[in-house]
Every structure is written in structure tokens, then in C-alpha cells.
Amino acid sequence: MALMATRTKLFRLLTTLTTKAPILGSGSCSNGVKGPVRVDRGGGLGLTAYSTSAVAQQEPGVVGSRHMGLEILGVKDYEDYRRSLYGEITHKALLVDAVGTLVVPSQPMAQIYRKIGEKYGVEYSEAEILNRYRRAYEQPWGRSRLRYVNDGRPFWQYIVSSSTGCSDSQYFEELYNYYTTNKAWHLCDPDAEKVFQALRKAGVKVAIVSNFDTRLRPLLQALNCEHWFDAVAVSAEVEAEKPNPTIFLKACELLGVKPEDAVHVGDDRRNDIWGARDAGCDAWLWGSDVHSFKEVAQRVGVLV
């Protein structure tokens, strides 16, 4: 408990030192686009949200502040610090965010909404669809404390009709089913399979932790990657969404590890980093702390 408290204080101090303002998007997985951009991410129909990756690249002065903070605390090399406590392999489990880290949409959400919707009478431009989508998604969802309940249909029906002005059930079903196929998504890191195999061979368990509806498992099957993971913690099944610590604790329970023995990797500072830390896990920001799964493995202590 003392160790967890120390680590939490360390993280909060470093966060204060390194965070000046939210950064939109991540330059690491946006089809070659560098810099702060808005990316499509989330649980199913091209959900668009804010990501806070790549802080170091966007604000060079922050790097110096971060190192200064580490020097103040007398911890210059966190990996060596972990190894002094836990051995050569620093973590027993790796938790991985899904959308924005493991997979990304293959085409912009508004483009797909418009393309599929044309035959159903959707006339809004892609820019109009995107603006309406953002307004709808930012509104409080009053039907449930969770956005993604079971298959998430009520929430996504509201989002689609609000975004496009079309309430045609056939349109919704075609759009909804499209985002369960491998046409809609692709892997962010082409070396992911090789890295996860090496981690598991070294005894490190791997799980997905995702805010998603129940289509995540069929999607993983469609992408032929469901067998890469020892467990999958989906918010719609766990009934808790990141940054709620419950979903991280559930993933650790499924893997049979303690939270302090796990590290979570994700592209959203609030949902992934702060949420994982509150659960007692270590956490690395995708696109800033780490840029590939090979780098993740190396930091854990596994060579690929």
C-alpha cells in the first residue's frame, strides 16, 4: 500500500509538471498525419473523441520540466527503479486500450455516415455530419449511466439519427454492422501480433481494456486477433467505463494479477492514464511515452 501511495504521488506530481493544456489527437496512428489532430475512436460507429497523446512532441519545453521533476524526486530511470523492485521483467501483465491504440478506423466517420447514407436520403455534408455528431455525443446520455450497454444500439441510434437526420432502421443496421467488420478498422501497429506472442512467451499476460459495446469480440475475431489476448474487459460487460478504476481492476482479476503488477497502455490521458493509475496500475501514454508495442515490450523487459 505504501508503494502504491508513493507511485500515485509521483504520477500526480509529474502530471502537474508535464500537462499544460489538452492536446487534440495523436500523431502516432493517424494515417501518417503528424501533430495535434482529432481522431476517430471509441466503441463502434466511428466514435470521435479527444485524445491527449504526443505531449512531448507538441510542447518541447515540457520534456525539460518532466526530467526536472524526476530529478527532484531522485528517480531518473523509472525502468531501473521497477527492476530493483520486481526483477528484470518489470510487469506481469500488459493491459491495452482498443480504439486509438490497438486499432483505428480505416476511414473518417463522417465519410462513412455520408457514403452509406446517400441511398437512404442523407443529404448533409461530411462537415455537417461531423458537427452534428460532436454536438450529439457531447450531450448527457440520459437513458443510462453508461453509453455502451450490451450492444449499445439505443445510444448509437440516437447518435446516428442526430448526426444525419435519418432515422431509417435499415440505414442504422447497415452502418452498425459495418463497424463490426475488418473493412472498418485496421491495426495501428503491424508488429502487434509478434510482440504480444513474445510477451506471453516470457510469461507476461495480455488483456484488452476498452470502452466499447458487445461488438468488440466479433470485431477482434474479424481482425483475426482475438487469440492474442488472455482476457478482454469490455465496458458494456463490466458495466463500468474508463476512467472508472473498476474496469482495470476487472481486467487484473481476469488475468489473476495484482494491479501494481500491471501496466496499461492507451492514447487518452484521462481515460487510460488517470483511470489506470487510480486503479493502482502503472500506465504509459501511447504516442508519447511509447510509440510502438515493440517499445512497450522493451520497457517491460522483453526483447522482440
PDB file of C-alpha atoms in Angstrom:
ATOM      1  CA  MET A   1       0.000   0.000   0.000  1.00  0.00           C
ATOM      2  CA  ALA A   2       2.866   2.372   0.809  1.00  0.00           C
ATOM      3  CA  LEU A   3       4.413   1.652  -2.601  1.00  0.00           C
ATOM      4  CA  MET A   4       1.118   2.359  -4.387  1.00  0.00           C
ATOM      5  CA  ALA A   5       0.699   5.622  -2.475  1.00  0.00           C
ATOM      6  CA  THR A   6       4.233   6.697  -3.390  1.00  0.00           C
ATOM      7  CA  ARG A   7       3.683   5.857  -7.055  1.00  0.00           C
ATOM      8  CA  THR A   8       0.383   7.752  -7.099  1.00  0.00           C
ATOM      9  CA  LYS A   9       2.027  10.849  -5.618  1.00  0.00           C
ATOM     10  CA  LEU A  10       4.871  10.541  -8.146  1.00  0.00           C
ATOM     11  CA  PHE A  11       2.414  10.348 -11.053  1.00  0.00           C
ATOM     12  CA  ARG A  12       0.329  13.296  -9.877  1.00  0.00           C
ATOM     13  CA  LEU A  13       3.379  15.493  -9.425  1.00  0.00           C
ATOM     14  CA  LEU A  14       4.718  14.587 -12.874  1.00  0.00           C
ATOM     15  CA  THR A  15       1.284  15.196 -14.388  1.00  0.00           C
ATOM     16  CA  THR A  16       1.260  18.665 -12.858  1.00  0.00           C
ATOM     17  CA  LEU A  17       4.706  19.341 -14.271  1.00  0.00           C
ATOM     18  CA  THR A  18       4.023  17.987 -17.762  1.00  0.00           C
ATOM     19  CA  THR A  19       0.419  18.932 -18.517  1.00  0.00           C
ATOM     20  CA  LYS A  20      -0.193  22.496 -19.679  1.00  0.00           C
ATOM     21  CA  ALA A  21      -3.308  22.028 -21.800  1.00  0.00           C
ATOM     22  CA  PRO A  22      -5.203  19.212 -23.524  1.00  0.00           C
ATOM     23  CA  ILE A  23      -3.779  18.144 -26.853  1.00  0.00           C
ATOM     24  CA  LEU A  24      -6.200  17.039 -29.575  1.00  0.00           C
ATOM     25  CA  GLY A  25      -5.408  13.690 -31.138  1.00  0.00           C
ATOM     26  CA  SER A  26      -2.309  11.635 -31.581  1.00  0.00           C
ATOM     27  CA  GLY A  27       0.332  11.806 -34.254  1.00  0.00           C
ATOM     28  CA  SER A  28       1.259   8.156 -33.867  1.00  0.00           C
ATOM     29  CA  CYS A  29      -1.650   6.415 -35.505  1.00  0.00           C
ATOM     30  CA  SER A  30      -3.484   8.839 -37.739  1.00  0.00           C
ATOM     31  CA  ASN A  31      -2.586   7.515 -41.184  1.00  0.00           C
ATOM     32  CA  GLY A  32       0.706   9.380 -41.262  1.00  0.00           C
ATOM     33  CA  VAL A  33      -0.701  12.722 -40.082  1.00  0.00           C
ATOM     34  CA  LYS A  34       1.629  14.317 -37.562  1.00  0.00           C
ATOM     35  CA  GLY A  35       0.736  16.788 -34.866  1.00  0.00           C
ATOM     36  CA  PRO A  36      -2.393  17.509 -32.835  1.00  0.00           C
ATOM     37  CA  VAL A  37      -5.409  16.236 -34.738  1.00  0.00           C
ATOM     38  CA  ARG A  38      -8.860  14.971 -33.892  1.00  0.00           C
ATOM     39  CA  VAL A  39      -9.043  11.222 -34.387  1.00  0.00           C
ATOM     40  CA  ASP A  40     -11.959   8.829 -34.713  1.00  0.00           C
ATOM     41  CA  ARG A  41     -12.034   6.477 -31.759  1.00  0.00           C
ATOM     42  CA  GLY A  42     -14.426   4.670 -29.453  1.00  0.00           C
ATOM     43  CA  GLY A  43     -16.986   1.949 -29.299  1.00  0.00           C
ATOM     44  CA  GLY A  44     -18.355   1.198 -32.682  1.00  0.00           C
ATOM     45  CA  LEU A  45     -19.818   3.752 -35.091  1.00  0.00           C
ATOM     46  CA  GLY A  46     -16.688   5.784 -35.647  1.00  0.00           C
ATOM     47  CA  LEU A  47     -16.924   7.486 -32.281  1.00  0.00           C
ATOM     48  CA  THR A  48     -14.986  10.745 -32.302  1.00  0.00           C
ATOM     49  CA  ALA A  49     -13.344  11.856 -29.099  1.00  0.00           C
ATOM     50  CA  TYR A  50     -10.392  13.795 -27.822  1.00  0.00           C
ATOM     51  CA  SER A  51      -7.038  12.152 -27.231  1.00  0.00           C
ATOM     52  CA  THR A  52      -4.151  13.684 -25.330  1.00  0.00           C
ATOM     53  CA  SER A  53      -1.156  11.883 -26.794  1.00  0.00           C
ATOM     54  CA  ALA A  54       2.137  13.249 -28.048  1.00  0.00           C
ATOM     55  CA  VAL A  55       2.555  15.917 -25.389  1.00  0.00           C
ATOM     56  CA  ALA A  56       6.330  15.691 -25.635  1.00  0.00           C
ATOM     57  CA  GLN A  57       6.307  16.257 -29.391  1.00  0.00           C
ATOM     58  CA  GLN A  58       3.838  19.159 -29.190  1.00  0.00           C
ATOM     59  CA  GLU A  59       5.489  21.023 -26.322  1.00  0.00           C
ATOM     60  CA  PRO A  60       9.284  20.529 -26.345  1.00  0.00           C
ATOM     61  CA  GLY A  61       9.700  22.633 -23.215  1.00  0.00           C
ATOM     62  CA  VAL A  62       7.652  20.117 -21.279  1.00  0.00           C
ATOM     63  CA  VAL A  63      10.350  17.475 -21.654  1.00  0.00           C
ATOM     64  CA  GLY A  64      12.774  19.519 -19.613  1.00  0.00           C
ATOM     65  CA  SER A  65      10.137  20.067 -16.941  1.00  0.00           C
ATOM     66  CA  ARG A  66       9.475  16.341 -16.768  1.00  0.00           C
ATOM     67  CA  HIS A  67      13.149  15.483 -16.310  1.00  0.00           C
ATOM     68  CA  MET A  68      13.442  18.249 -13.718  1.00  0.00           C
ATOM     69  CA  GLY A  69      10.565  16.676 -11.827  1.00  0.00           C
ATOM     70  CA  LEU A  70      12.255  13.286 -11.930  1.00  0.00           C
ATOM     71  CA  GLU A  71      15.487  14.787 -10.607  1.00  0.00           C
ATOM     72  CA  ILE A  72      13.613  16.497  -7.799  1.00  0.00           C
ATOM     73  CA  LEU A  73      12.249  13.116  -6.766  1.00  0.00           C
ATOM     74  CA  GLY A  74      15.608  11.367  -7.231  1.00  0.00           C
ATOM     75  CA  VAL A  75      14.182   8.960  -9.846  1.00  0.00           C
ATOM     76  CA  LYS A  76      15.988   9.371 -13.185  1.00  0.00           C
ATOM     77  CA  ASP A  77      15.306   5.947 -14.620  1.00  0.00           C
ATOM     78  CA  TYR A  78      11.925   4.525 -13.767  1.00  0.00           C
ATOM     79  CA  GLU A  79      12.607   1.229 -15.544  1.00  0.00           C
ATOM     80  CA  ASP A  80      15.658   0.583 -13.348  1.00  0.00           C
ATOM     81  CA  TYR A  81      13.594   1.547 -10.333  1.00  0.00           C
ATOM     82  CA  ARG A  82      10.955  -1.042 -11.260  1.00  0.00           C
ATOM     83  CA  ARG A  83      13.607  -3.688 -11.892  1.00  0.00           C
ATOM     84  CA  SER A  84      15.143  -3.053  -8.477  1.00  0.00           C
ATOM     85  CA  LEU A  85      11.741  -3.910  -7.006  1.00  0.00           C
ATOM     86  CA  TYR A  86      10.360  -6.588  -9.344  1.00  0.00           C
ATOM     87  CA  GLY A  87      13.258  -8.083 -11.298  1.00  0.00           C
ATOM     88  CA  GLU A  88      14.276  -7.998 -14.951  1.00  0.00           C
ATOM     89  CA  ILE A  89      10.670  -8.194 -16.208  1.00  0.00           C
ATOM     90  CA  THR A  90       9.015  -5.192 -14.634  1.00  0.00           C
ATOM     91  CA  HIS A  91       5.352  -6.143 -15.070  1.00  0.00           C
ATOM     92  CA  LYS A  92       3.385  -9.391 -15.005  1.00  0.00           C
ATOM     93  CA  ALA A  93       0.604  -8.090 -17.241  1.00  0.00           C
ATOM     94  CA  LEU A  94       0.022  -5.657 -20.094  1.00  0.00           C
ATOM     95  CA  LEU A  95      -3.388  -4.002 -20.468  1.00  0.00           C
ATOM     96  CA  VAL A  96      -4.101  -2.482 -23.880  1.00  0.00           C
ATOM     97  CA  ASP A  97      -6.683   0.089 -24.974  1.00  0.00           C
ATOM     98  CA  ALA A  98      -8.558  -0.894 -28.127  1.00  0.00           C
ATOM     99  CA  VAL A  99      -9.556   2.066 -30.306  1.00  0.00           C
ATOM    100  CA  GLY A 100      -6.738   4.516 -30.905  1.00  0.00           C
ATOM    101  CA  THR A 101      -4.072   2.136 -29.619  1.00  0.00           C
ATOM    102  CA  LEU A 102      -4.667  -1.373 -30.940  1.00  0.00           C
ATOM    103  CA  VAL A 103      -6.985  -0.469 -33.834  1.00  0.00           C
ATOM    104  CA  VAL A 104      -8.007   2.679 -35.694  1.00  0.00           C
ATOM    105  CA  PRO A 105     -10.855   3.400 -38.149  1.00  0.00           C
ATOM    106  CA  SER A 106      -9.864   2.891 -41.773  1.00  0.00           C
ATOM    107  CA  GLN A 107     -11.941   5.846 -42.989  1.00  0.00           C
ATOM    108  CA  PRO A 108     -13.262   9.007 -41.299  1.00  0.00           C
ATOM    109  CA  MET A 109     -16.576   8.512 -39.527  1.00  0.00           C
ATOM    110  CA  ALA A 110     -18.416  11.324 -41.346  1.00  0.00           C
ATOM    111  CA  GLN A 111     -17.330   9.950 -44.714  1.00  0.00           C
ATOM    112  CA  ILE A 112     -18.829   6.537 -43.913  1.00  0.00           C
ATOM    113  CA  TYR A 113     -22.033   8.019 -42.490  1.00  0.00           C
ATOM    114  CA  ARG A 114     -22.437  10.061 -45.704  1.00  0.00           C
ATOM    115  CA  LYS A 115     -21.441   7.288 -48.119  1.00  0.00           C
ATOM    116  CA  ILE A 116     -23.770   4.642 -46.694  1.00  0.00           C
ATOM    117  CA  GLY A 117     -26.495   7.197 -46.028  1.00  0.00           C
ATOM    118  CA  GLU A 118     -26.794   8.533 -49.574  1.00  0.00           C
ATOM    119  CA  LYS A 119     -29.129   5.720 -50.632  1.00  0.00           C
ATOM    120  CA  TYR A 120     -31.296   6.403 -47.580  1.00  0.00           C
ATOM    121  CA  GLY A 121     -31.688  10.090 -48.340  1.00  0.00           C
ATOM    122  CA  VAL A 122     -28.935  11.566 -46.151  1.00  0.00           C
ATOM    123  CA  GLU A 123     -28.129  14.984 -47.621  1.00  0.00           C
ATOM    124  CA  TYR A 124     -25.872  16.561 -45.012  1.00  0.00           C
ATOM    125  CA  SER A 125     -22.256  17.167 -45.996  1.00  0.00           C
ATOM    126  CA  GLU A 126     -19.467  15.382 -44.169  1.00  0.00           C
ATOM    127  CA  ALA A 127     -18.653  18.594 -42.287  1.00  0.00           C
ATOM    128  CA  GLU A 128     -22.290  18.965 -41.192  1.00  0.00           C
ATOM    129  CA  ILE A 129     -22.464  15.322 -40.103  1.00  0.00           C
ATOM    130  CA  LEU A 130     -19.291  15.715 -38.066  1.00  0.00           C
ATOM    131  CA  ASN A 131     -20.503  18.880 -36.335  1.00  0.00           C
ATOM    132  CA  ARG A 132     -23.905  17.371 -35.542  1.00  0.00           C
ATOM    133  CA  TYR A 133     -22.193  14.199 -34.305  1.00  0.00           C
ATOM    134  CA  ARG A 134     -19.986  16.155 -31.931  1.00  0.00           C
ATOM    135  CA  ARG A 135     -22.938  18.069 -30.516  1.00  0.00           C
ATOM    136  CA  ALA A 136     -24.953  14.881 -30.013  1.00  0.00           C
ATOM    137  CA  TYR A 137     -22.087  12.957 -28.453  1.00  0.00           C
ATOM    138  CA  GLU A 138     -21.268  15.752 -26.023  1.00  0.00           C
ATOM    139  CA  GLN A 139     -24.842  15.836 -24.704  1.00  0.00           C
ATOM    140  CA  PRO A 140     -25.585  13.920 -21.471  1.00  0.00           C
ATOM    141  CA  TRP A 141     -26.883  10.442 -22.227  1.00  0.00           C
ATOM    142  CA  GLY A 142     -29.951  10.201 -20.000  1.00  0.00           C
ATOM    143  CA  ARG A 143     -31.060   6.651 -20.816  1.00  0.00           C
ATOM    144  CA  SER A 144     -28.341   5.025 -18.681  1.00  0.00           C
ATOM    145  CA  ARG A 145     -25.276   5.900 -16.621  1.00  0.00           C
ATOM    146  CA  LEU A 146     -23.327   4.023 -19.327  1.00  0.00           C
ATOM    147  CA  ARG A 147     -23.237   4.873 -23.018  1.00  0.00           C
ATOM    148  CA  TYR A 148     -22.421   1.325 -24.086  1.00  0.00           C
ATOM    149  CA  VAL A 149     -24.987  -1.033 -22.556  1.00  0.00           C
ATOM    150  CA  ASN A 150     -24.990  -4.511 -24.086  1.00  0.00           C
ATOM    151  CA  ASP A 151     -24.896  -3.992 -27.864  1.00  0.00           C
ATOM    152  CA  GLY A 152     -25.180  -0.211 -27.497  1.00  0.00           C
ATOM    153  CA  ARG A 153     -27.992   0.080 -30.041  1.00  0.00           C
ATOM    154  CA  PRO A 154     -30.147   2.716 -28.264  1.00  0.00           C
ATOM    155  CA  PHE A 155     -27.165   5.030 -27.827  1.00  0.00           C
ATOM    156  CA  TRP A 156     -25.912   4.619 -31.380  1.00  0.00           C
ATOM    157  CA  GLN A 157     -29.404   5.009 -32.862  1.00  0.00           C
ATOM    158  CA  TYR A 158     -29.592   8.372 -31.114  1.00  0.00           C
ATOM    159  CA  ILE A 159     -26.129   9.355 -32.378  1.00  0.00           C
ATOM    160  CA  VAL A 160     -26.780   8.299 -35.988  1.00  0.00           C
ATOM    161  CA  SER A 161     -30.187   9.982 -36.276  1.00  0.00           C
ATOM    162  CA  SER A 162     -28.859  13.154 -34.615  1.00  0.00           C
ATOM    163  CA  SER A 163     -25.818  13.238 -36.901  1.00  0.00           C
ATOM    164  CA  THR A 164     -27.553  12.574 -40.199  1.00  0.00           C
ATOM    165  CA  GLY A 165     -31.207  13.473 -39.704  1.00  0.00           C
ATOM    166  CA  CYS A 166     -32.083   9.957 -40.861  1.00  0.00           C
ATOM    167  CA  SER A 167     -33.973   7.547 -38.602  1.00  0.00           C
ATOM    168  CA  ASP A 168     -34.351   4.754 -41.160  1.00  0.00           C
ATOM    169  CA  SER A 169     -33.827   1.470 -39.317  1.00  0.00           C
ATOM    170  CA  GLN A 170     -32.242  -0.209 -42.351  1.00  0.00           C
ATOM    171  CA  TYR A 171     -29.699   2.602 -42.615  1.00  0.00           C
ATOM    172  CA  PHE A 172     -28.825   2.260 -38.961  1.00  0.00           C
ATOM    173  CA  GLU A 173     -28.411  -1.522 -39.160  1.00  0.00           C
ATOM    174  CA  GLU A 174     -26.155  -1.299 -42.211  1.00  0.00           C
ATOM    175  CA  LEU A 175     -23.997   1.323 -40.532  1.00  0.00           C
ATOM    176  CA  TYR A 176     -23.992  -0.528 -37.214  1.00  0.00           C
ATOM    177  CA  ASN A 177     -22.950  -3.816 -38.805  1.00  0.00           C
ATOM    178  CA  TYR A 178     -20.274  -2.157 -40.945  1.00  0.00           C
ATOM    179  CA  TYR A 179     -18.346  -1.242 -37.794  1.00  0.00           C
ATOM    180  CA  THR A 180     -18.110  -4.903 -36.841  1.00  0.00           C
ATOM    181  CA  THR A 181     -16.163  -5.782 -39.999  1.00  0.00           C
ATOM    182  CA  ASN A 182     -12.476  -5.715 -40.851  1.00  0.00           C
ATOM    183  CA  LYS A 183     -13.251  -3.137 -43.565  1.00  0.00           C
ATOM    184  CA  ALA A 184     -13.972  -0.539 -40.895  1.00  0.00           C
ATOM    185  CA  TRP A 185     -10.796  -0.957 -38.847  1.00  0.00           C
ATOM    186  CA  HIS A 186      -7.118  -1.781 -39.168  1.00  0.00           C
ATOM    187  CA  LEU A 187      -4.318  -2.488 -36.714  1.00  0.00           C
ATOM    188  CA  CYS A 188      -2.391   0.521 -35.507  1.00  0.00           C
ATOM    189  CA  ASP A 189       0.901  -1.377 -35.186  1.00  0.00           C
ATOM    190  CA  PRO A 190       1.590  -4.102 -37.802  1.00  0.00           C
ATOM    191  CA  ASP A 191       4.049  -5.769 -35.403  1.00  0.00           C
ATOM    192  CA  ALA A 192       1.460  -6.170 -32.650  1.00  0.00           C
ATOM    193  CA  GLU A 193       0.997  -9.933 -33.059  1.00  0.00           C
ATOM    194  CA  LYS A 194       4.721 -10.673 -32.920  1.00  0.00           C
ATOM    195  CA  VAL A 195       5.151  -8.511 -29.827  1.00  0.00           C
ATOM    196  CA  PHE A 196       2.202  -9.996 -27.950  1.00  0.00           C
ATOM    197  CA  GLN A 197       3.460 -13.505 -28.704  1.00  0.00           C
ATOM    198  CA  ALA A 198       6.879 -12.615 -27.288  1.00  0.00           C
ATOM    199  CA  LEU A 199       5.337 -11.093 -24.179  1.00  0.00           C
ATOM    200  CA  ARG A 200       3.154 -14.109 -23.488  1.00  0.00           C
ATOM    201  CA  LYS A 201       6.064 -16.480 -24.139  1.00  0.00           C
ATOM    202  CA  ALA A 202       8.013 -14.550 -21.493  1.00  0.00           C
ATOM    203  CA  GLY A 203       5.156 -15.022 -19.017  1.00  0.00           C
ATOM    204  CA  VAL A 204       3.555 -11.584 -19.371  1.00  0.00           C
ATOM    205  CA  LYS A 205      -0.228 -11.812 -19.649  1.00  0.00           C
ATOM    206  CA  VAL A 206      -2.039  -9.518 -22.086  1.00  0.00           C
ATOM    207  CA  ALA A 207      -5.587  -8.128 -21.945  1.00  0.00           C
ATOM    208  CA  ILE A 208      -7.704  -5.531 -23.705  1.00  0.00           C
ATOM    209  CA  VAL A 209      -9.416  -2.846 -21.619  1.00  0.00           C
ATOM    210  CA  SER A 210     -11.908  -0.926 -23.734  1.00  0.00           C
ATOM    211  CA  ASN A 211     -14.921   1.370 -23.621  1.00  0.00           C
ATOM    212  CA  PHE A 212     -16.919  -0.494 -26.250  1.00  0.00           C
ATOM    213  CA  ASP A 213     -20.188  -2.328 -26.696  1.00  0.00           C
ATOM    214  CA  THR A 214     -20.512  -6.083 -27.158  1.00  0.00           C
ATOM    215  CA  ARG A 215     -19.392  -5.892 -30.800  1.00  0.00           C
ATOM    216  CA  LEU A 216     -15.762  -5.739 -29.676  1.00  0.00           C
ATOM    217  CA  ARG A 217     -15.339  -9.504 -29.504  1.00  0.00           C
ATOM    218  CA  PRO A 218     -16.782 -10.116 -33.011  1.00  0.00           C
ATOM    219  CA  LEU A 219     -14.580  -7.286 -34.267  1.00  0.00           C
ATOM    220  CA  LEU A 220     -11.459  -8.898 -32.794  1.00  0.00           C
ATOM    221  CA  GLN A 221     -12.464 -12.130 -34.498  1.00  0.00           C
ATOM    222  CA  ALA A 222     -12.952 -10.313 -37.803  1.00  0.00           C
ATOM    223  CA  LEU A 223      -9.454  -8.862 -37.466  1.00  0.00           C
ATOM    224  CA  ASN A 224      -8.150 -12.327 -36.527  1.00  0.00           C
ATOM    225  CA  CYS A 225      -6.543 -11.094 -33.333  1.00  0.00           C
ATOM    226  CA  GLU A 226      -8.801 -12.333 -30.533  1.00  0.00           C
ATOM    227  CA  HIS A 227      -6.356 -15.165 -29.762  1.00  0.00           C
ATOM    228  CA  TRP A 228      -3.590 -12.675 -28.977  1.00  0.00           C
ATOM    229  CA  PHE A 229      -5.143 -11.881 -25.602  1.00  0.00           C
ATOM    230  CA  ASP A 230      -5.574 -13.750 -22.339  1.00  0.00           C
ATOM    231  CA  ALA A 231      -8.617 -11.663 -21.385  1.00  0.00           C
ATOM    232  CA  VAL A 232     -10.893  -8.896 -22.676  1.00  0.00           C
ATOM    233  CA  ALA A 233     -12.517  -6.369 -20.341  1.00  0.00           C
ATOM    234  CA  VAL A 234     -15.291  -4.546 -22.228  1.00  0.00           C
ATOM    235  CA  SER A 235     -17.149  -1.698 -20.540  1.00  0.00           C
ATOM    236  CA  ALA A 236     -20.531  -2.976 -21.772  1.00  0.00           C
ATOM    237  CA  GLU A 237     -19.904  -6.297 -19.992  1.00  0.00           C
ATOM    238  CA  VAL A 238     -18.127  -4.971 -16.908  1.00  0.00           C
ATOM    239  CA  GLU A 239     -20.722  -2.183 -16.545  1.00  0.00           C
ATOM    240  CA  ALA A 240     -18.011   0.394 -15.918  1.00  0.00           C
ATOM    241  CA  GLU A 241     -16.347   2.746 -18.387  1.00  0.00           C
ATOM    242  CA  LYS A 242     -12.845   4.170 -18.240  1.00  0.00           C
ATOM    243  CA  PRO A 243     -11.633   6.145 -16.324  1.00  0.00           C
ATOM    244  CA  ASN A 244     -13.597   4.222 -13.675  1.00  0.00           C
ATOM    245  CA  PRO A 245     -10.967   2.043 -11.922  1.00  0.00           C
ATOM    246  CA  THR A 246     -13.438  -0.861 -11.832  1.00  0.00           C
ATOM    247  CA  ILE A 247     -12.764  -1.892 -15.430  1.00  0.00           C
ATOM    248  CA  PHE A 248      -8.993  -2.005 -14.845  1.00  0.00           C
ATOM    249  CA  LEU A 249      -9.458  -3.990 -11.649  1.00  0.00           C
ATOM    250  CA  LYS A 250     -11.699  -6.425 -13.525  1.00  0.00           C
ATOM    251  CA  ALA A 251      -9.011  -6.944 -16.166  1.00  0.00           C
ATOM    252  CA  CYS A 252      -6.452  -7.673 -13.457  1.00  0.00           C
ATOM    253  CA  GLU A 253      -8.870 -10.093 -11.826  1.00  0.00           C
ATOM    254  CA  LEU A 254      -9.395 -11.916 -15.134  1.00  0.00           C
ATOM    255  CA  LEU A 255      -5.625 -12.218 -15.556  1.00  0.00           C
ATOM    256  CA  GLY A 256      -5.002 -13.222 -11.953  1.00  0.00           C
ATOM    257  CA  VAL A 257      -2.560 -10.376 -11.218  1.00  0.00           C
ATOM    258  CA  LYS A 258      -2.435  -7.526  -8.735  1.00  0.00           C
ATOM    259  CA  PRO A 259      -2.977  -4.011 -10.136  1.00  0.00           C
ATOM    260  CA  GLU A 260       0.541  -2.932  -9.164  1.00  0.00           C
ATOM    261  CA  ASP A 261       1.908  -5.769 -11.327  1.00  0.00           C
ATOM    262  CA  ALA A 262       0.162  -4.484 -14.465  1.00  0.00           C
ATOM    263  CA  VAL A 263       0.870  -1.646 -16.897  1.00  0.00           C
ATOM    264  CA  HIS A 264      -1.832  -0.150 -19.102  1.00  0.00           C
ATOM    265  CA  VAL A 265      -1.121   1.429 -22.488  1.00  0.00           C
ATOM    266  CA  GLY A 266      -3.641   3.780 -24.088  1.00  0.00           C
ATOM    267  CA  ASP A 267      -3.894   7.016 -26.076  1.00  0.00           C
ATOM    268  CA  ASP A 268      -6.201   9.021 -23.815  1.00  0.00           C
ATOM    269  CA  ARG A 269      -4.686  10.755 -20.798  1.00  0.00           C
ATOM    270  CA  ARG A 270      -7.901  10.950 -18.802  1.00  0.00           C
ATOM    271  CA  ASN A 271      -9.468   7.582 -19.582  1.00  0.00           C
ATOM    272  CA  ASP A 272      -6.348   5.462 -19.892  1.00  0.00           C
ATOM    273  CA  ILE A 273      -3.607   7.053 -17.803  1.00  0.00           C
ATOM    274  CA  TRP A 274      -5.509   8.615 -14.944  1.00  0.00           C
ATOM    275  CA  GLY A 275      -8.002   5.742 -14.790  1.00  0.00           C
ATOM    276  CA  ALA A 276      -5.304   3.069 -14.682  1.00  0.00           C
ATOM    277  CA  ARG A 277      -3.315   4.975 -12.058  1.00  0.00           C
ATOM    278  CA  ASP A 278      -6.391   5.313  -9.867  1.00  0.00           C
ATOM    279  CA  ALA A 279      -6.763   1.528 -10.045  1.00  0.00           C
ATOM    280  CA  GLY A 280      -3.156   1.107  -8.849  1.00  0.00           C
ATOM    281  CA  CYS A 281      -1.710   0.121 -12.237  1.00  0.00           C
ATOM    282  CA  ASP A 282       1.274   1.602 -13.991  1.00  0.00           C
ATOM    283  CA  ALA A 283       0.344   3.454 -17.209  1.00  0.00           C
ATOM    284  CA  TRP A 284       2.063   4.688 -20.383  1.00  0.00           C
ATOM    285  CA  LEU A 285       0.571   7.123 -22.868  1.00  0.00           C
ATOM    286  CA  TRP A 286       0.542   5.797 -26.435  1.00  0.00           C
ATOM    287  CA  GLY A 287       2.113   8.306 -28.793  1.00  0.00           C
ATOM    288  CA  SER A 288       4.092   9.997 -26.030  1.00  0.00           C
ATOM    289  CA  ASP A 289       5.587   7.562 -23.509  1.00  0.00           C
ATOM    290  CA  VAL A 290       5.620   4.738 -26.067  1.00  0.00           C
ATOM    291  CA  HIS A 291       5.154   4.722 -29.837  1.00  0.00           C
ATOM    292  CA  SER A 292       5.025   1.001 -30.704  1.00  0.00           C
ATOM    293  CA  PHE A 293       4.293  -2.292 -28.997  1.00  0.00           C
ATOM    294  CA  LYS A 294       7.920  -3.272 -29.500  1.00  0.00           C
ATOM    295  CA  GLU A 295       8.880  -0.294 -27.366  1.00  0.00           C
ATOM    296  CA  VAL A 296       6.286  -1.354 -24.793  1.00  0.00           C
ATOM    297  CA  ALA A 297       7.843  -4.832 -24.636  1.00  0.00           C
ATOM    298  CA  GLN A 298      11.346  -3.409 -24.273  1.00  0.00           C
ATOM    299  CA  ARG A 299      10.257  -1.232 -21.359  1.00  0.00           C
ATOM    300  CA  VAL A 300       8.683  -4.268 -19.716  1.00  0.00           C
ATOM    301  CA  GLY A 301      11.959  -6.119 -20.174  1.00  0.00           C
ATOM    302  CA  VAL A 302      11.110  -8.431 -23.070  1.00  0.00           C
ATOM    303  CA  LEU A 303      13.204  -8.300 -26.252  1.00  0.00           C
ATOM    304  CA  VAL A 304      11.381  -8.862 -29.541  1.00  0.00           C
TER     305      VAL A 304
END
